[in-house]
XYZ file of C-alpha atoms in Angstrom:
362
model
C 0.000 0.000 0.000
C 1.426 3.401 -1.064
C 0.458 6.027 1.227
C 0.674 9.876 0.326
C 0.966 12.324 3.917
C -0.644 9.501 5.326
C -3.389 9.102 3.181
C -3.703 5.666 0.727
C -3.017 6.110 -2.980
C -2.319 3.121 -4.535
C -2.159 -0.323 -3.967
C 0.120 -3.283 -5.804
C 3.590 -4.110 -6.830
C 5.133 -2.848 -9.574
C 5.560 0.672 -11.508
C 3.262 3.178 -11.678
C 2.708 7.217 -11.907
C 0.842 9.379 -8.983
C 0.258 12.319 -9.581
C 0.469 14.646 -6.489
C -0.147 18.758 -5.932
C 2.861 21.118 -6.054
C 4.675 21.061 -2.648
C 6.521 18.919 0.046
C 4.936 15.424 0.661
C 5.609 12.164 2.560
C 5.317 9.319 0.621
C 5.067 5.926 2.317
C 4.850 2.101 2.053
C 2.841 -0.195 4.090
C 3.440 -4.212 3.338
C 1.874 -6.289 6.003
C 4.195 -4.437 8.216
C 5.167 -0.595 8.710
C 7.625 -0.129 5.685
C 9.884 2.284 3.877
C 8.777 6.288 3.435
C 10.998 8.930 1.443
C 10.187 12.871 1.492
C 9.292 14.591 -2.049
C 9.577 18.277 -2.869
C 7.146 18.030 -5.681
C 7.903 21.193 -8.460
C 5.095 22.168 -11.102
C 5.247 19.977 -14.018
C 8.007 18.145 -12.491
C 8.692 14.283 -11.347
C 10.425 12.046 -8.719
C 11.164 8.328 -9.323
C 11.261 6.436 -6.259
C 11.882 2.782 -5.687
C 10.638 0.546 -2.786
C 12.025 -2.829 -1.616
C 10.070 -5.560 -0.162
C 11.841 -8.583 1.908
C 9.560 -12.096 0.645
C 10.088 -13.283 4.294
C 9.910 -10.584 6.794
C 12.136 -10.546 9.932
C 9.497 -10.099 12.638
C 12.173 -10.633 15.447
C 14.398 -7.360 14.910
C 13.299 -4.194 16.081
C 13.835 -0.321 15.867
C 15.829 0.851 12.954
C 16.880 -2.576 12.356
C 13.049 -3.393 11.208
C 12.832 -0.563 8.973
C 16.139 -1.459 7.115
C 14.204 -4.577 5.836
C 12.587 -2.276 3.513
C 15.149 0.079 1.733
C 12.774 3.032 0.149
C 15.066 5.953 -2.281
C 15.356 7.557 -5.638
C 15.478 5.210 -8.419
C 18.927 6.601 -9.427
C 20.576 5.129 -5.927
C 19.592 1.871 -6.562
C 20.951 -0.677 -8.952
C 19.610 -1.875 -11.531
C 18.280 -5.010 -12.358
C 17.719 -7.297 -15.789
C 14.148 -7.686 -16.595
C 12.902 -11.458 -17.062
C 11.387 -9.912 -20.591
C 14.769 -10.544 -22.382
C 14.772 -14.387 -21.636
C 12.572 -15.346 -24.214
C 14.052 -13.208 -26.863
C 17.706 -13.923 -25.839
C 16.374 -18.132 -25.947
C 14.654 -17.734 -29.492
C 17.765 -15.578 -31.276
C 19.477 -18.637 -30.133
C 17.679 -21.248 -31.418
C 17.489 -19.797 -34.996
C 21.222 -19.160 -35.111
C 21.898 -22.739 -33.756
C 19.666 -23.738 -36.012
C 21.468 -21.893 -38.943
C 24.746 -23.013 -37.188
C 23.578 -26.551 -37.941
C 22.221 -26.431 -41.522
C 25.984 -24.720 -42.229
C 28.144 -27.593 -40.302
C 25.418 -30.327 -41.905
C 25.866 -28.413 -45.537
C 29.329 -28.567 -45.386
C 29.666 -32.609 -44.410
C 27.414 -33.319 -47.261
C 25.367 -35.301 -44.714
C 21.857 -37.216 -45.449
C 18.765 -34.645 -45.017
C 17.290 -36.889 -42.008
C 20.913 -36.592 -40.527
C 21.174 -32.864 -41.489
C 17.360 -32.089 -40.225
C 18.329 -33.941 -36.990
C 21.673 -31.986 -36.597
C 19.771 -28.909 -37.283
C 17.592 -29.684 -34.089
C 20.401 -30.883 -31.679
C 22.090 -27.151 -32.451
C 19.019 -25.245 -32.098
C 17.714 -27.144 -29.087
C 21.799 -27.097 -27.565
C 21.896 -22.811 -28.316
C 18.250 -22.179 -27.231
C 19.479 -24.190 -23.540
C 22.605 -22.861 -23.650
C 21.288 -19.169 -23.714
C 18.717 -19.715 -21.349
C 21.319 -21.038 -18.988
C 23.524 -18.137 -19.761
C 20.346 -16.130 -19.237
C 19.871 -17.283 -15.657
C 23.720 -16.701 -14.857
C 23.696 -12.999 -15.610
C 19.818 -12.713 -14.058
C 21.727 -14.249 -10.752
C 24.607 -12.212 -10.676
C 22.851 -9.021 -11.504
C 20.749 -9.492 -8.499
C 23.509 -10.175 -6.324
C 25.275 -6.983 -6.938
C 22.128 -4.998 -6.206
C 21.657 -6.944 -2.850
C 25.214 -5.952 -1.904
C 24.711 -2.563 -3.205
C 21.551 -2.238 -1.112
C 23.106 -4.279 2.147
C 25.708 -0.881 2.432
C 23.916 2.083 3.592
C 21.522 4.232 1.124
C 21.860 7.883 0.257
C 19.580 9.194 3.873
C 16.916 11.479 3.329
C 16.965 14.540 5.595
C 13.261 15.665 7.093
C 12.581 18.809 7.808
C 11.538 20.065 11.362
C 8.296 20.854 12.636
C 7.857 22.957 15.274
C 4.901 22.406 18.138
C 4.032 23.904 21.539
C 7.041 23.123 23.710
C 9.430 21.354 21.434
C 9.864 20.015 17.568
C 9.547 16.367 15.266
C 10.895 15.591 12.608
C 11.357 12.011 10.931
C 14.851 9.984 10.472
C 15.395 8.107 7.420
C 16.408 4.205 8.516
C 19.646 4.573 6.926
C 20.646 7.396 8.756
C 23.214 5.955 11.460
C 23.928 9.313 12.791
C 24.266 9.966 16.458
C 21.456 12.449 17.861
C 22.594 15.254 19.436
C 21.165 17.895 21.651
C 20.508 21.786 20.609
C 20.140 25.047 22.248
C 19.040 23.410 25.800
C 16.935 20.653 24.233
C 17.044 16.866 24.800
C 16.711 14.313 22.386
C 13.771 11.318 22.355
C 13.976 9.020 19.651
C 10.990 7.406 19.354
C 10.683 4.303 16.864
C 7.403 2.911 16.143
C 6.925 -0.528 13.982
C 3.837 -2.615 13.497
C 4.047 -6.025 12.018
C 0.615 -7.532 10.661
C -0.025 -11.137 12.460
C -1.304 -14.079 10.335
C -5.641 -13.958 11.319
C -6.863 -16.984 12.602
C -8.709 -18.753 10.152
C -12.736 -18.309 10.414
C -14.935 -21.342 9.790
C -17.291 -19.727 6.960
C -14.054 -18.769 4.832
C -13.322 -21.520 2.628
C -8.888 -22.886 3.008
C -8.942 -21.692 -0.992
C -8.201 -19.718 -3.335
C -10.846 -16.340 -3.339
C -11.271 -15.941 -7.370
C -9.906 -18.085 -10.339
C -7.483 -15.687 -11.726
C -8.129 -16.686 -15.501
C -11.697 -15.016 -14.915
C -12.315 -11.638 -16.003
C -13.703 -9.805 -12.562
C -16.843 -8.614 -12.802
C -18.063 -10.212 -16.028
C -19.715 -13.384 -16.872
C -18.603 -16.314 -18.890
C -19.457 -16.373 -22.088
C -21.241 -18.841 -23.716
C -19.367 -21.384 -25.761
C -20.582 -24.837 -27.508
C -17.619 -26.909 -25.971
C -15.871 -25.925 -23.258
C -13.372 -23.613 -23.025
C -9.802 -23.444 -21.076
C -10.527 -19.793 -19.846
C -13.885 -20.955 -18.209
C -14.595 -21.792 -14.986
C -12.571 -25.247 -13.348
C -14.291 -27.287 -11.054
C -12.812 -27.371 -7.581
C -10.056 -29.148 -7.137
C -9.316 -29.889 -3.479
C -6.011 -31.698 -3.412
C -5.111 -29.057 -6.270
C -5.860 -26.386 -4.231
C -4.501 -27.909 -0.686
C -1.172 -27.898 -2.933
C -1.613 -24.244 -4.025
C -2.362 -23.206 -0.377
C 0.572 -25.064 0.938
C 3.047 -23.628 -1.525
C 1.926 -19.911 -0.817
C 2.491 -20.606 3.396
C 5.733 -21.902 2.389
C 6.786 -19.021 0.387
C 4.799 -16.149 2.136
C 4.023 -17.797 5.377
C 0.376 -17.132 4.713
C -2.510 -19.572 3.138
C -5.841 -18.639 1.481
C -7.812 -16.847 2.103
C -4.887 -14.323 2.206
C -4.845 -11.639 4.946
C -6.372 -8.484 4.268
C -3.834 -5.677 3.722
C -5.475 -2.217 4.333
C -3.667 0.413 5.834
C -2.793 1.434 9.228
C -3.288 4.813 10.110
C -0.386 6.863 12.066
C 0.418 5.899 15.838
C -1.420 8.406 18.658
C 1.601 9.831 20.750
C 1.192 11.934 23.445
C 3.825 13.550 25.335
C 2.712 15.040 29.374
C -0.854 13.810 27.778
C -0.287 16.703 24.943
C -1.133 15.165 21.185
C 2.247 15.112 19.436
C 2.726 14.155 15.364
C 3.821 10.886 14.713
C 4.274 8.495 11.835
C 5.391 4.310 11.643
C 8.744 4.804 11.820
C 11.656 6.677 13.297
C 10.057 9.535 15.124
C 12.947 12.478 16.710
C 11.309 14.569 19.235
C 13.257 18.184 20.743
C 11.747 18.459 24.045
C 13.180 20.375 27.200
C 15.629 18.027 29.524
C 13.708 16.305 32.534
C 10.859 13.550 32.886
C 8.244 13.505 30.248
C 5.294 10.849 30.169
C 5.139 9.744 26.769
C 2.112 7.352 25.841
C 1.626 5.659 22.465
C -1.973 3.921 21.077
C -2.173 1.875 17.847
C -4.747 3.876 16.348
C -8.339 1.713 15.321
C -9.219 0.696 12.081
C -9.797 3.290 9.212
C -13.963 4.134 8.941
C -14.181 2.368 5.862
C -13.066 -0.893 6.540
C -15.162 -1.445 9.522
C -19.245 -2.240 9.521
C -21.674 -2.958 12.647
C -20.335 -6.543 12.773
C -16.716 -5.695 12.776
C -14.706 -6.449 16.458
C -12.310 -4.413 17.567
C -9.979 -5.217 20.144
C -7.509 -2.810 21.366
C -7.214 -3.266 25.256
C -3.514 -4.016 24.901
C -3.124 -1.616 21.889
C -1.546 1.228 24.011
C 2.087 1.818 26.050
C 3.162 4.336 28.605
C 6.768 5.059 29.642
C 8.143 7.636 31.436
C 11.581 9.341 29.915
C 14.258 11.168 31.764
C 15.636 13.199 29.209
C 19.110 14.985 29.329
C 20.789 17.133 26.647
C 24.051 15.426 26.631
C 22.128 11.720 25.720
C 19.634 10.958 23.432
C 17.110 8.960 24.618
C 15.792 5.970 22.528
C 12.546 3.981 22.466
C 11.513 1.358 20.445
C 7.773 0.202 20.039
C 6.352 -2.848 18.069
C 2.328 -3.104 17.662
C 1.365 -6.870 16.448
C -1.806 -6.078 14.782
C -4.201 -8.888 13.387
C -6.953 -7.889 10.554
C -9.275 -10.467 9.600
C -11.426 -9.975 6.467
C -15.306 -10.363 6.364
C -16.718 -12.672 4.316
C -17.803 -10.099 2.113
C -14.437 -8.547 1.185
C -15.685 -5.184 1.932
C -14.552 -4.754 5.457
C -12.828 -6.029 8.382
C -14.567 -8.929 10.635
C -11.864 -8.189 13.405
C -9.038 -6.091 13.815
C -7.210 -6.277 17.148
C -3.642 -5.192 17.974
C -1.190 -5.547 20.654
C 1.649 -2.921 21.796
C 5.338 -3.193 23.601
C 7.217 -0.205 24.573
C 10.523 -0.672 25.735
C 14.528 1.487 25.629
């Protein structure tokens, strides 16, 4: 889910265009867990190319800045590039035909038999087309392995401006910025960095352990009609078919069908001496005068539209209080992880349940 000053905007992987008003804007990513976010200074008629990283098996067990690395977020010209999968079947099919040229020439020039030269004319294209795609896959490997070094050392940091409120100042840190805090003009430093991870929902007995839609259907639109059956139409439910299916997704994504709704999470409540402070998921620097402050966090409920009369919401633990002694010459540093579980209604629409738990610990 890509999220524009906190508000959603798109949804999917891939590459797309959003177009946004003239001016500064935070532009985030949510992916079953609180994920990467990048400032943009946004000029008339102008354009920013991001790109956005997503681990396939997320590392629920680290915390703080540590969490957030998982999910590298910067301008598309700090990050490597990578060969597209599109030139495998071109690179394989060049190859055939010029093995298979390769073999009419070297089965020409022996003055062979034409079952012996049509057979020799095979074995080369079949041999080039493998050989390529083999190739292919070596240069597909070792591209990718020089971006994931490139992105394992640390990323160009964004810098976040300040914001100024009543008694103090926030502004965000980019994960990859490993500076050290340090105090200003009288003022402490509270690091405060918020995560939430997205917990598998138990599964609900009226949801069928499948997949939700055939994807060879067109949504929204009815089969046509056909004398003999056709391959795009409906299949009839296979279970051990789809048992397999569901088994091969936990295994991969450590989730089965149904899969888990992924809506967004709105921005963490913080409250500092029980006065509203702004806050995002993620690395949250606070200016505040030295001494004790309260600070209190609540994972917010779920957005308006997702819930319905029937939906349960359960957010009893959902909160964390801790009290900071703040001094100029140390930053203070807390980290907070909210487990938050969203289970879908049978209808799609909205959220059956949605209930969250919250640790807040230095």
């Amino acid at each position: 889910m890509v999220l524009i000053d906190g508000e959603p905007a798109a949804t999917g992987f891939g590459r797309g265009l959003i177009a946004l008003e003239p001016g500064d804007h935070l532009v985030q990513i949510q992916a079953g867990a609180s994920a990467g976010y990048f400032p943009v200074s946004m000029r008339p008629n102008g354009y920013v190319w991001l790109s956005s990283f997503v681990p396939q098996r997320l590392d629920a067990t680290l915390r703080g800045a540590d969490f957030l690395r998982q999910f590298p977020m910067a301008p598309t010209q700090a990050v490597p590039r990578r060969l597209s999968h599109l030139i495998d079947m071109p690179v394989s099919t060049a190859a055939f035909f010029l093995g298979a040229f390769a073999g009419i020439a070297a089965t020409t020039a022996l003055d062979l038999s034409t079952w012996i030269a049509a057979a020799g004319m095979g074995i080369f294209a079949t041999a080039s087309a493998l050989a390529a795609q083999q190739l292919t896959f070596l240069a597909h490997r070792a591209a990718v392995a020089r971006a994931e070094r490139r992105l394992a050392r640390p990323l160009p940091p964004a810098i976040h401006a300040p914001q100024p409120f009543p008694g103090g100042s926030w502004r965000l840190i980019d994960p990859q910025d490993r500076a050290v805090p340090q105090g200003s003009e009288g003022m402490a430093v509270l690091r405060l960095c918020l995560t939430f991870d997205q917990t598998p929902h138990r599964q609900e007995p009226h949801l069928p352990n499948t997949a939700p839609i055939d994807m060879t259907a067109r949504i929204g639109e009815e089969y046509p009609r056909r004398l003999r059956p056709s391959i795009f139409g409906p299949k009839l439910q296979d279970e051990k078919r789809d048992a397999r299916r569901a088994a091969k997704r936990r295994r991969q994504f450590g989730e089965a069908y149904p899969p888990e709704a992924r809506p967004w999470v709105d921005a963490p409540l913080v409250a500092v001496d029980g006065e509203p402070v702004p806050a995002v998921w993620g690395i949250n620097e606070y200016r505040l005068s030295p001494g004790e402050h309260q600070i209190t966090v609540v994972v917010p409920p779920p957005p308006e539209v997702l819930t319905g009369d029937a939906t349960e919401i359960a957010l009893d633990d959902a909160n964390g209080e801790y009290s900071a002694d703040l001094r100029t010459d140390r930053p203070a540093v807390l980290n907070g992880m909210a487990r938050i579980e969203m289970t879908p209604a049978e209808s799609g629409w909205e959220l059956s349940r949605y209930s969250a738990s919250f640790t807040l610990e230095p």
